[in-house]
Amino acid sequence: MEADKAREISERDQLWASLRGLRPEIDALAAGEFDQSPRQQQVMMILARVITAELSFRERLISSE
């Protein structure tokens, strides 16, 4: 079980690190700059998936304690 937990933590860290490349676009969204472009819609979908994955991770973490 520890190997699975370590792998999941590593994958989670990689996922968050991968968002660095989207930082300018994320900052623009955070500032309220919405243009409804296909690219912006993709970024918002990626952010929603990351948030969903993070919430699931935290739920599993809490339930395993």
Short mmCIF file of C-alpha atoms in Angstrom, two decimals:
data_model
loop_
_atom_site.label_atom_id
_atom_site.label_comp_id
_atom_site.label_asym_id
_atom_site.label_seq_id
_atom_site.Cartn_x
_atom_site.Cartn_y
_atom_site.Cartn_z
CA MET A 1 0.00 0.00 0.00
CA GLU A 2 2.87 2.40 0.73
CA ALA A 3 4.19 2.01 -2.83
CA ASP A 4 0.77 2.99 -4.21
CA LYS A 5 0.60 6.00 -1.93
CA ALA A 6 4.13 7.11 -2.90
CA ARG A 7 3.29 6.72 -6.60
CA GLU A 8 0.09 8.72 -6.20
CA ILE A 9 1.93 11.52 -4.37
CA SER A 10 4.59 11.58 -7.08
CA GLU A 11 1.95 11.74 -9.83
CA ARG A 12 0.15 14.50 -7.95
CA ASP A 13 3.35 16.53 -7.64
CA GLN A 14 4.04 16.09 -11.36
CA LEU A 15 0.52 17.21 -12.19
CA TRP A 16 0.87 20.41 -10.18
CA ALA A 17 4.34 21.05 -11.63
CA SER A 18 2.96 20.71 -15.15
CA LEU A 19 0.68 23.68 -14.52
CA ARG A 20 3.66 26.05 -14.40
CA GLY A 21 3.60 26.26 -18.18
CA LEU A 22 0.03 27.51 -18.04
CA ARG A 23 0.75 30.12 -15.37
CA PRO A 24 0.28 33.20 -17.60
CA GLU A 25 -3.08 31.89 -18.80
CA ILE A 26 -4.14 30.92 -15.27
CA ASP A 27 -3.15 34.37 -14.01
CA ALA A 28 -5.25 35.98 -16.74
CA LEU A 29 -8.26 33.85 -15.75
CA ALA A 30 -7.72 34.72 -12.09
CA ALA A 31 -7.72 38.40 -13.05
CA GLY A 32 -11.12 37.98 -14.71
CA GLU A 33 -9.90 38.10 -18.28
CA PHE A 34 -12.43 35.88 -20.05
CA ASP A 35 -12.49 35.76 -23.82
CA GLN A 36 -14.31 32.45 -24.31
CA SER A 37 -11.62 31.30 -26.77
CA PRO A 38 -11.19 27.56 -27.39
CA ARG A 39 -7.77 27.75 -25.71
CA GLN A 40 -9.21 29.39 -22.62
CA GLN A 41 -11.94 26.75 -22.49
CA GLN A 42 -9.25 24.04 -22.62
CA VAL A 43 -7.32 25.66 -19.78
CA MET A 44 -10.48 25.89 -17.68
CA MET A 45 -11.22 22.21 -18.35
CA ILE A 46 -7.67 21.25 -17.32
CA LEU A 47 -8.01 23.28 -14.13
CA ALA A 48 -11.34 21.62 -13.33
CA ARG A 49 -9.77 18.18 -13.83
CA VAL A 50 -6.82 19.07 -11.61
CA ILE A 51 -9.13 20.35 -8.89
CA THR A 52 -11.28 17.21 -9.12
CA ALA A 53 -8.17 15.01 -8.87
CA GLU A 54 -6.92 16.99 -5.87
CA LEU A 55 -10.26 16.73 -4.08
CA SER A 56 -10.36 12.98 -4.71
CA PHE A 57 -6.79 12.64 -3.42
CA ARG A 58 -7.67 14.51 -0.24
CA GLU A 59 -10.82 12.44 0.30
CA ARG A 60 -8.79 9.22 -0.01
CA LEU A 61 -6.12 10.63 2.30
CA ILE A 62 -8.67 11.49 4.98
CA SER A 63 -10.52 8.16 4.69
CA SER A 64 -7.27 6.20 5.03
CA GLU A 65 -6.36 7.83 8.37
#
